[in-house]
Amino acid sequence: MNLSNDLIIKAAKGQKVERTPVWLMRQAGRILPEYRKIRNSLSGFKELVETPHLAAEVTIQPVDILDVDAAIIFSDILVVPDAMGLSYEMIEKKGPLFRNTIQKEKDLNSIKIPDIEDNLSYVFDAIKITKKELNGRVPLIGFAGAPWTIFSYMTEGQGSKTFSKAKKLLYQNPKLSHDLLNKITETTILYLKCQIKSGVDMVQIFDSWAGILNKEQYLEFGMKYVKRICNAIDEVPITVFSKGAYFALSDMANLNCNTIGLDWNMDIENAKNIFGNTKTLQGNLDPCALYSDFKTIEDKTNLMLNKFGNSRHIANLGHGLYPDINPDNVKCFINAVKAYHKNN
Ligand code: CP3
């Protein structure tokens, strides 16, 4: 299907665009009252994720309400461990919880590379419905967690400031760690390929916990597997977002991906020096900047756009939106990006 707005795809491929495209991580849900209304009518987060027509509806909400240049399929990175046999619960106001975790070889034996089409059919159905309803208005982004980030949840069992249980396993049992990372990687490749087959126009790999490893560990337990995923996928543009991994940016220049996501701690000029014209950069306004007044949001957005320049950039935040950010301020950021080229 032809896309009437393909700015993001063009920017990812390094083609000329008439203005910088913009979307937001965690744009679906959270900040939107329209999302909460649907969410509150259900038993919980999982029911929404697993009900394709509703997942499609909340995927499209930010396109209608915020006028972003892409939709991202409403789901979660944790559907992958769920399909592998380690089910999660989403605890209200707390976040994900795995009642069982992977600690020993015997735990790993219960983890399988699943029949993806069967186990995650609800995601693929949601993608198909979304594509149909979007009707080419904007591209649809698919996603998965990076193996290291999924490993963190499967071993830690929940969110953590330190992820020390996950890191302990890397030190105490590197063999078991690699065995688990391998299984996650194989599953993720199959999963992303099925998303692409169902219609997504590009994919993003979220390595949200990259920054808790040091460089040596990230190269061995993180990037190595991201690299394998990138090498396995050539159907659509890929974005790799390794939050906190400023120490690995120069190694990421070798990844077979189109776009590198920058978090708000990463220096734009430094990244531009590293990647030159070989990669598109995505990011990286501090989400907390959206707590300020409209004038400050516009100034900060313009400053960011000046630094990135007019090509090979996809405007975004440096991480996901926080739930208490006012949608009007989000809209101010989006409008500032769209107005930029007219003024410059
Ligand atoms: O708009 C979008 O970005 C699409 C949907 C999306 C969700 N989760 C929906 C969601 C995406 C891309 C994710 C990815 C995700 N999930 C990541 C990687 C991105 C990142 O933020 O680093 C991670 C680490 C998770 C795991 C996860 N899911 C956590 C830690 C939590 C609880 C805390 C939180 O962020 O709210 C979730 C829940 C979740 N996933 C919500 C949404 C809309 C809020 C749940 C709700 O509605 O009750």
mmCIF file of C-alpha atoms and ligand atoms in Angstrom:
data_model
loop_
_atom_site.group_PDB
_atom_site.id
_atom_site.type_symbol
_atom_site.label_atom_id
_atom_site.label_comp_id
_atom_site.label_asym_id
_atom_site.label_seq_id
_atom_site.Cartn_x
_atom_site.Cartn_y
_atom_site.Cartn_z
ATOM 1 C CA MET A 1 0.000 0.000 0.000
ATOM 2 C CA ASN A 2 1.264 3.473 -0.856
ATOM 3 C CA LEU A 3 1.928 5.780 2.074
ATOM 4 C CA SER A 4 0.727 9.361 1.786
ATOM 5 C CA ASN A 5 3.242 10.424 4.462
ATOM 6 C CA ASP A 6 6.502 8.478 4.245
ATOM 7 C CA LEU A 7 8.800 11.103 5.793
ATOM 8 C CA ILE A 8 10.090 8.714 8.450
ATOM 9 C CA ILE A 9 10.943 5.985 5.976
ATOM 10 C CA LYS A 10 12.737 8.461 3.729
ATOM 11 C CA ALA A 11 14.621 9.992 6.651
ATOM 12 C CA ALA A 12 15.648 6.525 7.853
ATOM 13 C CA LYS A 13 17.012 5.696 4.415
ATOM 14 C CA GLY A 14 18.931 8.972 4.255
ATOM 15 C CA GLN A 15 16.759 10.389 1.473
ATOM 16 C CA LYS A 16 15.885 14.061 1.205
ATOM 17 C CA VAL A 17 12.790 15.130 3.184
ATOM 18 C CA GLU A 18 10.851 18.380 3.050
ATOM 19 C CA ARG A 19 10.850 18.555 6.860
ATOM 20 C CA THR A 20 12.093 16.519 9.819
ATOM 21 C CA PRO A 21 9.584 13.793 10.764
ATOM 22 C CA VAL A 22 8.464 13.381 14.379
ATOM 23 C CA TRP A 23 6.954 10.680 16.577
ATOM 24 C CA LEU A 24 7.272 9.865 20.278
ATOM 25 C CA MET A 25 8.285 6.808 22.189
ATOM 26 C CA ARG A 26 5.308 5.729 24.334
ATOM 27 C CA GLN A 27 2.984 7.961 22.361
ATOM 28 C CA ALA A 28 0.238 5.328 22.534
ATOM 29 C CA GLY A 29 -1.501 5.383 25.868
ATOM 30 C CA ARG A 30 -0.451 6.860 29.146
ATOM 31 C CA ILE A 31 -0.872 10.579 28.497
ATOM 32 C CA LEU A 32 -4.119 10.360 26.551
ATOM 33 C CA PRO A 33 -7.503 10.448 28.350
ATOM 34 C CA GLU A 34 -8.910 8.686 25.269
ATOM 35 C CA TYR A 35 -6.538 5.782 25.989
ATOM 36 C CA ARG A 36 -7.377 5.640 29.676
ATOM 37 C CA LYS A 37 -11.073 5.439 28.888
ATOM 38 C CA ILE A 38 -10.575 2.250 26.868
ATOM 39 C CA ARG A 39 -8.004 0.902 29.313
ATOM 40 C CA ASN A 40 -10.280 1.430 32.334
ATOM 41 C CA SER A 41 -13.112 -0.483 30.692
ATOM 42 C CA LEU A 42 -10.974 -3.638 30.646
ATOM 43 C CA SER A 43 -9.593 -6.043 33.244
ATOM 44 C CA GLY A 44 -6.064 -4.789 32.702
ATOM 45 C CA PHE A 45 -3.184 -3.939 30.415
ATOM 46 C CA LYS A 46 -2.801 -7.474 29.105
ATOM 47 C CA GLU A 47 -6.403 -7.641 27.928
ATOM 48 C CA LEU A 48 -5.809 -4.496 25.857
ATOM 49 C CA VAL A 49 -2.586 -5.881 24.379
ATOM 50 C CA GLU A 50 -4.289 -9.182 23.551
ATOM 51 C CA THR A 51 -7.463 -7.721 21.985
ATOM 52 C CA PRO A 52 -6.437 -6.814 18.413
ATOM 53 C CA HIS A 53 -9.204 -4.350 17.475
ATOM 54 C CA LEU A 54 -8.673 -2.379 20.705
ATOM 55 C CA ALA A 55 -4.869 -2.470 20.394
ATOM 56 C CA ALA A 56 -5.356 -1.109 16.869
ATOM 57 C CA GLU A 57 -7.655 1.619 18.139
ATOM 58 C CA VAL A 58 -5.164 2.914 20.747
ATOM 59 C CA THR A 59 -2.340 2.643 18.193
ATOM 60 C CA ILE A 60 -4.181 5.087 15.947
ATOM 61 C CA GLN A 61 -5.237 7.514 18.722
ATOM 62 C CA PRO A 62 -1.940 9.478 18.747
ATOM 63 C CA VAL A 63 -2.045 9.782 14.950
ATOM 64 C CA ASP A 64 -5.514 11.355 15.171
ATOM 65 C CA ILE A 65 -4.923 13.410 18.320
ATOM 66 C CA LEU A 66 -1.253 14.390 18.151
ATOM 67 C CA ASP A 67 -0.740 14.277 14.375
ATOM 68 C CA VAL A 68 2.558 12.403 14.568
ATOM 69 C CA ASP A 69 4.333 11.138 11.455
ATOM 70 C CA ALA A 70 4.179 7.445 12.459
ATOM 71 C CA ALA A 71 2.128 5.025 14.515
ATOM 72 C CA ILE A 72 3.787 2.420 16.747
ATOM 73 C CA ILE A 73 1.872 -0.775 17.303
ATOM 74 C CA PHE A 74 0.382 -0.917 20.787
ATOM 75 C CA SER A 75 1.926 -3.887 22.554
ATOM 76 C CA ASP A 76 4.790 -4.507 24.971
ATOM 77 C CA ILE A 77 8.295 -5.899 24.754
ATOM 78 C CA LEU A 78 7.280 -8.496 27.367
ATOM 79 C CA VAL A 79 5.009 -10.444 25.016
ATOM 80 C CA VAL A 80 8.184 -12.217 23.840
ATOM 81 C CA PRO A 81 9.120 -13.859 27.169
ATOM 82 C CA ASP A 82 5.400 -14.540 27.640
ATOM 83 C CA ALA A 83 5.335 -16.518 24.386
ATOM 84 C CA MET A 84 8.558 -18.304 25.378
ATOM 85 C CA GLY A 85 6.852 -19.728 28.452
ATOM 86 C CA LEU A 86 7.579 -17.101 31.115
ATOM 87 C CA SER A 87 4.363 -15.215 31.619
ATOM 88 C CA TYR A 88 4.189 -11.674 32.990
ATOM 89 C CA GLU A 89 1.587 -9.738 34.899
ATOM 90 C CA MET A 90 1.231 -5.972 34.728
ATOM 91 C CA ILE A 91 0.651 -4.727 38.267
ATOM 92 C CA GLU A 92 -1.308 -1.448 38.444
ATOM 93 C CA LYS A 93 0.907 1.539 39.213
ATOM 94 C CA LYS A 94 3.939 -0.729 39.687
ATOM 95 C CA GLY A 95 4.829 -2.299 36.375
ATOM 96 C CA PRO A 96 5.628 -5.777 35.095
ATOM 97 C CA LEU A 97 6.077 -8.816 37.300
ATOM 98 C CA PHE A 98 7.316 -12.315 36.416
ATOM 99 C CA ARG A 99 6.371 -14.774 39.174
ATOM 100 C CA ASN A 100 8.952 -17.245 37.819
ATOM 101 C CA THR A 101 12.433 -16.203 36.723
ATOM 102 C CA ILE A 102 15.419 -17.823 35.045
ATOM 103 C CA GLN A 103 18.239 -18.605 37.504
ATOM 104 C CA LYS A 104 19.487 -22.119 36.706
ATOM 105 C CA GLU A 105 19.937 -24.516 33.781
ATOM 106 C CA LYS A 106 16.712 -26.307 34.672
ATOM 107 C CA ASP A 107 14.780 -23.029 34.403
ATOM 108 C CA LEU A 108 16.155 -22.551 30.914
ATOM 109 C CA ASN A 109 14.876 -25.967 29.836
ATOM 110 C CA SER A 110 11.309 -24.787 30.346
ATOM 111 C CA ILE A 111 11.904 -21.864 27.969
ATOM 112 C CA LYS A 112 11.151 -22.566 24.330
ATOM 113 C CA ILE A 113 11.497 -20.886 20.976
ATOM 114 C CA PRO A 114 7.752 -20.754 20.389
ATOM 115 C CA ASP A 115 5.580 -21.098 17.324
ATOM 116 C CA ILE A 116 5.470 -17.342 16.904
ATOM 117 C CA GLU A 117 2.608 -17.122 14.439
ATOM 118 C CA ASP A 118 0.431 -19.088 16.785
ATOM 119 C CA ASN A 119 1.506 -17.676 20.161
ATOM 120 C CA LEU A 120 1.639 -14.020 19.175
ATOM 121 C CA SER A 121 -1.204 -14.007 16.649
ATOM 122 C CA TYR A 122 -2.899 -11.225 18.628
ATOM 123 C CA VAL A 123 -0.009 -8.863 17.753
ATOM 124 C CA PHE A 124 -0.098 -9.758 14.067
ATOM 125 C CA ASP A 125 -3.880 -9.372 13.953
ATOM 126 C CA ALA A 126 -3.549 -5.945 15.621
ATOM 127 C CA ILE A 127 -0.964 -4.954 12.982
ATOM 128 C CA LYS A 128 -3.218 -6.065 10.123
ATOM 129 C CA ILE A 129 -6.224 -4.166 11.508
ATOM 130 C CA THR A 130 -4.099 -1.069 12.177
ATOM 131 C CA LYS A 131 -2.642 -1.048 8.661
ATOM 132 C CA LYS A 132 -6.099 -1.334 7.195
ATOM 133 C CA GLU A 133 -7.497 1.474 9.351
ATOM 134 C CA LEU A 134 -4.492 3.751 8.855
ATOM 135 C CA ASN A 135 -5.084 3.327 5.143
ATOM 136 C CA GLY A 136 -1.600 4.629 4.269
ATOM 137 C CA ARG A 137 -1.853 7.846 6.297
ATOM 138 C CA VAL A 138 1.471 7.262 8.115
ATOM 139 C CA PRO A 139 3.889 4.333 8.437
ATOM 140 C CA LEU A 140 3.425 1.755 11.196
ATOM 141 C CA ILE A 141 6.428 0.976 13.409
ATOM 142 C CA GLY A 142 6.853 -2.524 14.828
ATOM 143 C CA PHE A 143 9.165 -3.239 17.729
ATOM 144 C CA ALA A 144 10.802 -5.708 20.066
ATOM 145 C CA GLY A 145 12.976 -5.497 23.144
ATOM 146 C CA ALA A 146 16.664 -6.186 22.601
ATOM 147 C CA PRO A 147 17.781 -9.580 23.953
ATOM 148 C CA TRP A 148 19.707 -8.053 26.872
ATOM 149 C CA THR A 149 16.700 -5.996 28.028
ATOM 150 C CA ILE A 150 14.379 -9.023 27.772
ATOM 151 C CA PHE A 151 17.005 -11.120 29.615
ATOM 152 C CA SER A 152 16.995 -8.476 32.382
ATOM 153 C CA TYR A 153 13.273 -8.922 33.004
ATOM 154 C CA MET A 154 13.394 -12.735 32.692
ATOM 155 C CA THR A 155 16.122 -13.006 35.330
ATOM 156 C CA GLU A 156 15.246 -10.072 37.606
ATOM 157 C CA GLY A 157 11.478 -10.709 37.498
ATOM 158 C CA GLN A 158 10.577 -7.025 37.606
ATOM 159 C CA GLY A 159 11.954 -3.548 37.083
ATOM 160 C CA SER A 160 14.945 -2.558 39.183
ATOM 161 C CA LYS A 161 17.260 0.409 39.693
ATOM 162 C CA THR A 162 20.382 -1.753 39.517
ATOM 163 C CA PHE A 163 19.309 -4.962 37.751
ATOM 164 C CA SER A 164 21.892 -6.581 40.007
ATOM 165 C CA LYS A 165 20.238 -10.016 39.802
ATOM 166 C CA ALA A 166 20.448 -9.927 36.013
ATOM 167 C CA LYS A 167 24.072 -8.738 36.142
ATOM 168 C CA LYS A 168 24.948 -11.336 38.787
ATOM 169 C CA LEU A 169 24.045 -14.060 36.319
ATOM 170 C CA LEU A 170 26.399 -12.595 33.691
ATOM 171 C CA TYR A 171 29.281 -12.860 36.180
ATOM 172 C CA GLN A 172 28.335 -16.179 37.786
ATOM 173 C CA ASN A 173 27.099 -18.102 34.786
ATOM 174 C CA PRO A 174 28.111 -16.600 31.422
ATOM 175 C CA LYS A 175 27.319 -19.889 29.648
ATOM 176 C CA LEU A 176 23.720 -19.973 30.895
ATOM 177 C CA SER A 177 23.451 -16.241 30.099
ATOM 178 C CA HIS A 178 24.515 -16.784 26.496
ATOM 179 C CA ASP A 179 22.202 -19.791 26.137
ATOM 180 C CA LEU A 180 19.241 -17.678 27.254
ATOM 181 C CA LEU A 181 20.293 -14.706 25.093
ATOM 182 C CA ASN A 182 20.522 -17.039 22.099
ATOM 183 C CA LYS A 183 16.989 -18.323 22.615
ATOM 184 C CA ILE A 184 15.649 -14.787 23.015
ATOM 185 C CA THR A 185 17.506 -13.660 19.876
ATOM 186 C CA GLU A 186 16.144 -16.494 17.718
ATOM 187 C CA THR A 187 12.616 -15.793 18.974
ATOM 188 C CA THR A 188 12.977 -12.056 18.374
ATOM 189 C CA ILE A 189 14.123 -12.537 14.773
ATOM 190 C CA LEU A 190 11.092 -14.732 14.044
ATOM 191 C CA TYR A 191 8.847 -12.252 15.834
ATOM 192 C CA LEU A 192 10.068 -9.209 13.899
ATOM 193 C CA LYS A 193 9.833 -11.099 10.603
ATOM 194 C CA CYS A 194 6.199 -11.960 11.352
ATOM 195 C CA GLN A 195 5.489 -8.319 12.233
ATOM 196 C CA ILE A 196 6.962 -7.297 8.880
ATOM 197 C CA LYS A 197 4.929 -9.954 7.085
ATOM 198 C CA SER A 198 1.817 -8.582 8.811
ATOM 199 C CA GLY A 199 2.529 -5.083 7.510
ATOM 200 C CA VAL A 200 4.843 -2.951 9.699
ATOM 201 C CA ASP A 201 6.870 -0.466 7.666
ATOM 202 C CA MET A 202 9.890 -0.225 9.955
ATOM 203 C CA VAL A 203 11.045 -1.731 13.256
ATOM 204 C CA GLN A 204 12.694 -0.445 16.415
ATOM 205 C CA ILE A 205 14.752 -2.487 18.854
ATOM 206 C CA PHE A 206 14.512 -1.152 22.420
ATOM 207 C CA ASP A 207 17.580 -1.840 24.561
ATOM 208 C CA SER A 208 16.265 0.086 27.538
ATOM 209 C CA TRP A 209 18.767 -1.329 30.027
ATOM 210 C CA ALA A 210 21.917 -1.168 27.894
ATOM 211 C CA GLY A 211 23.305 1.577 30.137
ATOM 212 C CA ILE A 212 23.598 -0.575 33.243
ATOM 213 C CA LEU A 213 26.371 -2.661 31.636
ATOM 214 C CA ASN A 214 29.934 -1.531 31.064
ATOM 215 C CA LYS A 215 31.327 -1.409 27.552
ATOM 216 C CA GLU A 216 32.983 -4.811 27.629
ATOM 217 C CA GLN A 217 29.829 -6.492 28.949
ATOM 218 C CA TYR A 218 27.531 -4.641 26.586
ATOM 219 C CA LEU A 219 29.566 -5.716 23.583
ATOM 220 C CA GLU A 220 29.562 -9.343 24.750
ATOM 221 C CA PHE A 221 26.017 -9.733 26.107
ATOM 222 C CA GLY A 222 24.137 -6.914 24.399
ATOM 223 C CA MET A 223 25.367 -5.626 21.062
ATOM 224 C CA LYS A 224 26.435 -9.032 19.813
ATOM 225 C CA TYR A 225 22.795 -10.133 19.771
ATOM 226 C CA VAL A 226 21.436 -6.846 18.450
ATOM 227 C CA LYS A 227 23.905 -7.237 15.610
ATOM 228 C CA ARG A 228 22.576 -10.694 14.825
ATOM 229 C CA ILE A 229 19.008 -9.365 14.675
ATOM 230 C CA CYS A 230 20.052 -6.496 12.384
ATOM 231 C CA ASN A 231 21.859 -8.919 10.073
ATOM 232 C CA ALA A 232 18.787 -11.149 9.866
ATOM 233 C CA ILE A 233 16.421 -8.375 8.807
ATOM 234 C CA ASP A 234 16.726 -6.521 5.545
ATOM 235 C CA GLU A 235 13.063 -6.101 4.600
ATOM 236 C CA VAL A 236 12.430 -2.734 6.326
ATOM 237 C CA PRO A 237 14.507 0.030 7.968
ATOM 238 C CA ILE A 238 15.699 -0.763 11.514
ATOM 239 C CA THR A 239 16.213 1.623 14.432
ATOM 240 C CA VAL A 240 18.386 0.584 17.382
ATOM 241 C CA PHE A 241 17.798 2.485 20.620
ATOM 242 C CA SER A 242 20.338 1.474 23.267
ATOM 243 C CA LYS A 243 19.521 3.694 26.184
ATOM 244 C CA GLY A 244 22.554 4.811 28.150
ATOM 245 C CA ALA A 245 25.074 3.091 25.874
ATOM 246 C CA TYR A 246 27.027 6.245 24.963
ATOM 247 C CA PHE A 247 30.194 4.183 25.477
ATOM 248 C CA ALA A 248 29.215 1.854 22.618
ATOM 249 C CA LEU A 249 28.158 4.437 20.021
ATOM 250 C CA SER A 250 31.302 4.024 17.939
ATOM 251 C CA ASP A 251 30.782 0.241 17.914
ATOM 252 C CA MET A 252 27.225 0.786 16.756
ATOM 253 C CA ALA A 253 28.507 2.416 13.571
ATOM 254 C CA ASN A 254 29.078 -1.157 12.317
ATOM 255 C CA LEU A 255 25.508 -2.297 12.927
ATOM 256 C CA ASN A 256 23.472 -3.191 9.904
ATOM 257 C CA CYS A 257 20.712 -0.714 10.788
ATOM 258 C CA ASN A 258 19.507 2.606 9.366
ATOM 259 C CA THR A 259 18.844 4.633 12.490
ATOM 260 C CA ILE A 260 20.419 5.020 15.926
ATOM 261 C CA GLY A 261 18.249 6.339 18.755
ATOM 262 C CA LEU A 262 19.944 8.807 21.088
ATOM 263 C CA ASP A 263 18.841 9.355 24.683
ATOM 264 C CA TRP A 264 18.912 12.846 26.181
ATOM 265 C CA ASN A 265 22.295 12.298 27.839
ATOM 266 C CA MET A 266 23.974 11.647 24.529
ATOM 267 C CA ASP A 267 25.780 14.526 22.856
ATOM 268 C CA ILE A 268 24.372 15.253 19.397
ATOM 269 C CA GLU A 269 27.608 16.666 17.959
ATOM 270 C CA ASN A 270 29.588 13.718 19.230
ATOM 271 C CA ALA A 271 27.083 11.301 17.652
ATOM 272 C CA LYS A 272 27.196 13.202 14.370
ATOM 273 C CA ASN A 273 30.987 12.952 14.384
ATOM 274 C CA ILE A 274 30.816 9.209 14.976
ATOM 275 C CA PHE A 275 28.141 8.354 12.414
ATOM 276 C CA GLY A 276 28.707 11.057 9.807
ATOM 277 C CA ASN A 277 26.247 10.495 7.011
ATOM 278 C CA THR A 278 26.115 6.722 7.433
ATOM 279 C CA LYS A 279 23.195 6.579 9.879
ATOM 280 C CA THR A 280 20.056 8.552 10.629
ATOM 281 C CA LEU A 281 19.860 9.768 14.229
ATOM 282 C CA GLN A 282 16.662 9.740 16.282
ATOM 283 C CA GLY A 283 15.919 11.752 19.391
ATOM 284 C CA ASN A 284 16.628 13.253 21.823
ATOM 285 C CA LEU A 285 14.827 15.947 23.813
ATOM 286 C CA ASP A 286 14.654 15.227 27.546
ATOM 287 C CA PRO A 287 11.030 14.100 28.155
ATOM 288 C CA CYS A 288 11.052 16.335 31.262
ATOM 289 C CA ALA A 289 11.502 19.382 29.016
ATOM 290 C CA LEU A 290 7.818 18.857 28.207
ATOM 291 C CA TYR A 291 6.949 19.890 31.768
ATOM 292 C CA SER A 292 8.013 23.453 30.915
ATOM 293 C CA ASP A 293 5.956 26.253 29.312
ATOM 294 C CA PHE A 294 5.249 26.422 25.558
ATOM 295 C CA LYS A 295 7.932 29.038 24.863
ATOM 296 C CA THR A 296 10.622 26.962 26.594
ATOM 297 C CA ILE A 297 9.497 23.805 24.789
ATOM 298 C CA GLU A 298 9.746 25.610 21.436
ATOM 299 C CA ASP A 299 13.183 27.048 22.267
ATOM 300 C CA LYS A 300 14.553 23.682 23.413
ATOM 301 C CA THR A 301 13.100 21.954 20.346
ATOM 302 C CA ASN A 302 14.639 24.504 17.982
ATOM 303 C CA LEU A 303 17.988 24.212 19.726
ATOM 304 C CA MET A 304 17.854 20.433 19.307
ATOM 305 C CA LEU A 305 16.855 20.686 15.625
ATOM 306 C CA ASN A 306 19.685 23.160 14.962
ATOM 307 C CA LYS A 307 22.174 20.672 16.358
ATOM 308 C CA PHE A 308 20.874 17.727 14.339
ATOM 309 C CA GLY A 309 20.625 19.678 11.087
ATOM 310 C CA ASN A 310 18.158 19.173 8.262
ATOM 311 C CA SER A 311 18.976 15.678 7.101
ATOM 312 C CA ARG A 312 19.196 12.177 8.539
ATOM 313 C CA HIS A 313 17.181 13.091 11.623
ATOM 314 C CA ILE A 314 13.944 11.737 13.099
ATOM 315 C CA ALA A 315 12.750 13.995 15.922
ATOM 316 C CA ASN A 316 11.731 12.232 19.134
ATOM 317 C CA LEU A 317 12.338 12.385 22.857
ATOM 318 C CA GLY A 318 15.375 10.831 24.512
ATOM 319 C CA HIS A 319 13.097 8.164 26.072
ATOM 320 C CA GLY A 320 9.370 7.528 26.434
ATOM 321 C CA LEU A 321 6.770 10.059 27.522
ATOM 322 C CA TYR A 322 5.964 10.078 31.241
ATOM 323 C CA PRO A 323 2.310 9.503 32.135
ATOM 324 C CA ASP A 324 1.764 12.928 33.742
ATOM 325 C CA ILE A 325 2.974 15.009 30.788
ATOM 326 C CA ASN A 326 0.223 17.294 29.467
ATOM 327 C CA PRO A 327 -0.863 16.309 25.918
ATOM 328 C CA ASP A 328 -0.967 20.036 25.000
ATOM 329 C CA ASN A 329 2.759 20.271 25.750
ATOM 330 C CA VAL A 330 3.383 17.186 23.625
ATOM 331 C CA LYS A 331 1.476 18.834 20.819
ATOM 332 C CA CYS A 332 3.604 21.972 21.276
ATOM 333 C CA PHE A 333 6.759 19.873 20.734
ATOM 334 C CA ILE A 334 5.308 18.219 17.618
ATOM 335 C CA ASN A 335 4.172 21.550 16.160
ATOM 336 C CA ALA A 336 7.583 23.097 16.862
ATOM 337 C CA VAL A 337 9.272 20.337 14.858
ATOM 338 C CA LYS A 338 6.832 20.769 11.973
ATOM 339 C CA ALA A 339 7.194 24.580 11.967
ATOM 340 C CA TYR A 340 10.989 24.485 12.051
ATOM 341 C CA HIS A 341 11.770 24.221 8.367
ATOM 342 C CA LYS A 342 9.286 26.931 7.503
ATOM 343 C CA ASN A 343 11.240 29.309 9.722
ATOM 344 C CA ASN A 344 14.718 28.260 8.678
HETATM 345 O O1 CP3 B 1 3.369 3.991 22.446
HETATM 346 C C1 CP3 B 1 4.207 3.086 22.413
HETATM 347 O O2 CP3 B 1 5.417 3.286 22.560
HETATM 348 C C2 CP3 B 1 3.744 1.692 22.060
HETATM 349 C C3 CP3 B 1 3.524 0.799 23.105
HETATM 350 C C4 CP3 B 1 4.639 0.365 24.054
HETATM 351 C C5 CP3 B 1 4.341 -0.024 25.381
HETATM 352 N N1 CP3 B 1 5.460 -0.543 25.938
HETATM 353 C C6 CP3 B 1 3.013 0.078 26.008
HETATM 354 C C7 CP3 B 1 2.931 0.161 27.485
HETATM 355 C C8 CP3 B 1 6.002 0.138 23.862
HETATM 356 C C9 CP3 B 1 6.871 0.438 22.635
HETATM 357 C C10 CP3 B 1 6.515 -0.434 25.063
HETATM 358 C C11 CP3 B 1 7.921 -0.873 25.203
HETATM 359 C C12 CP3 B 1 8.424 -1.240 26.531
HETATM 360 N N2 CP3 B 1 7.779 -1.910 27.538
HETATM 361 C C13 CP3 B 1 9.756 -1.016 26.944
HETATM 362 C C14 CP3 B 1 10.852 -0.387 26.102
HETATM 363 C C15 CP3 B 1 10.731 1.070 26.028
HETATM 364 C C16 CP3 B 1 11.145 1.823 27.274
HETATM 365 O O3 CP3 B 1 10.299 2.552 27.788
HETATM 366 O O4 CP3 B 1 12.290 1.691 27.686
HETATM 367 C C17 CP3 B 1 9.881 -1.512 28.257
HETATM 368 C C18 CP3 B 1 11.126 -1.479 29.128
HETATM 369 C C19 CP3 B 1 8.620 -2.090 28.613
HETATM 370 C C20 CP3 B 1 8.255 -2.784 29.864
HETATM 371 C C21 CP3 B 1 7.160 -2.090 30.575
HETATM 372 N N3 CP3 B 1 5.848 -2.031 30.145
HETATM 373 C C22 CP3 B 1 7.230 -1.400 31.810
HETATM 374 C C23 CP3 B 1 8.494 -1.227 32.622
HETATM 375 C C24 CP3 B 1 5.935 -0.930 32.104
HETATM 376 C C25 CP3 B 1 5.440 -0.247 33.361
HETATM 377 C C26 CP3 B 1 5.875 1.102 33.534
HETATM 378 C C27 CP3 B 1 5.464 2.028 32.444
HETATM 379 O O5 CP3 B 1 6.342 2.383 31.662
HETATM 380 O O6 CP3 B 1 4.277 2.425 32.415
HETATM 381 C C28 CP3 B 1 5.103 -1.282 31.018
HETATM 382 C C29 CP3 B 1 3.657 -0.957 30.890
HETATM 383 C C30 CP3 B 1 3.202 -0.296 29.660
HETATM 384 N N4 CP3 B 1 3.593 -0.630 28.392
HETATM 385 C C31 CP3 B 1 2.250 0.771 29.591
HETATM 386 C C32 CP3 B 1 2.056 1.043 28.222
HETATM 387 C C33 CP3 B 1 1.112 2.028 27.599
HETATM 388 C C34 CP3 B 1 1.521 1.425 30.762
HETATM 389 C C35 CP3 B 1 0.567 0.416 31.266
HETATM 390 C C36 CP3 B 1 -0.857 0.794 31.430
HETATM 391 O O7 CP3 B 1 -1.552 1.319 30.562
HETATM 392 O O8 CP3 B 1 -1.302 0.433 32.514
#
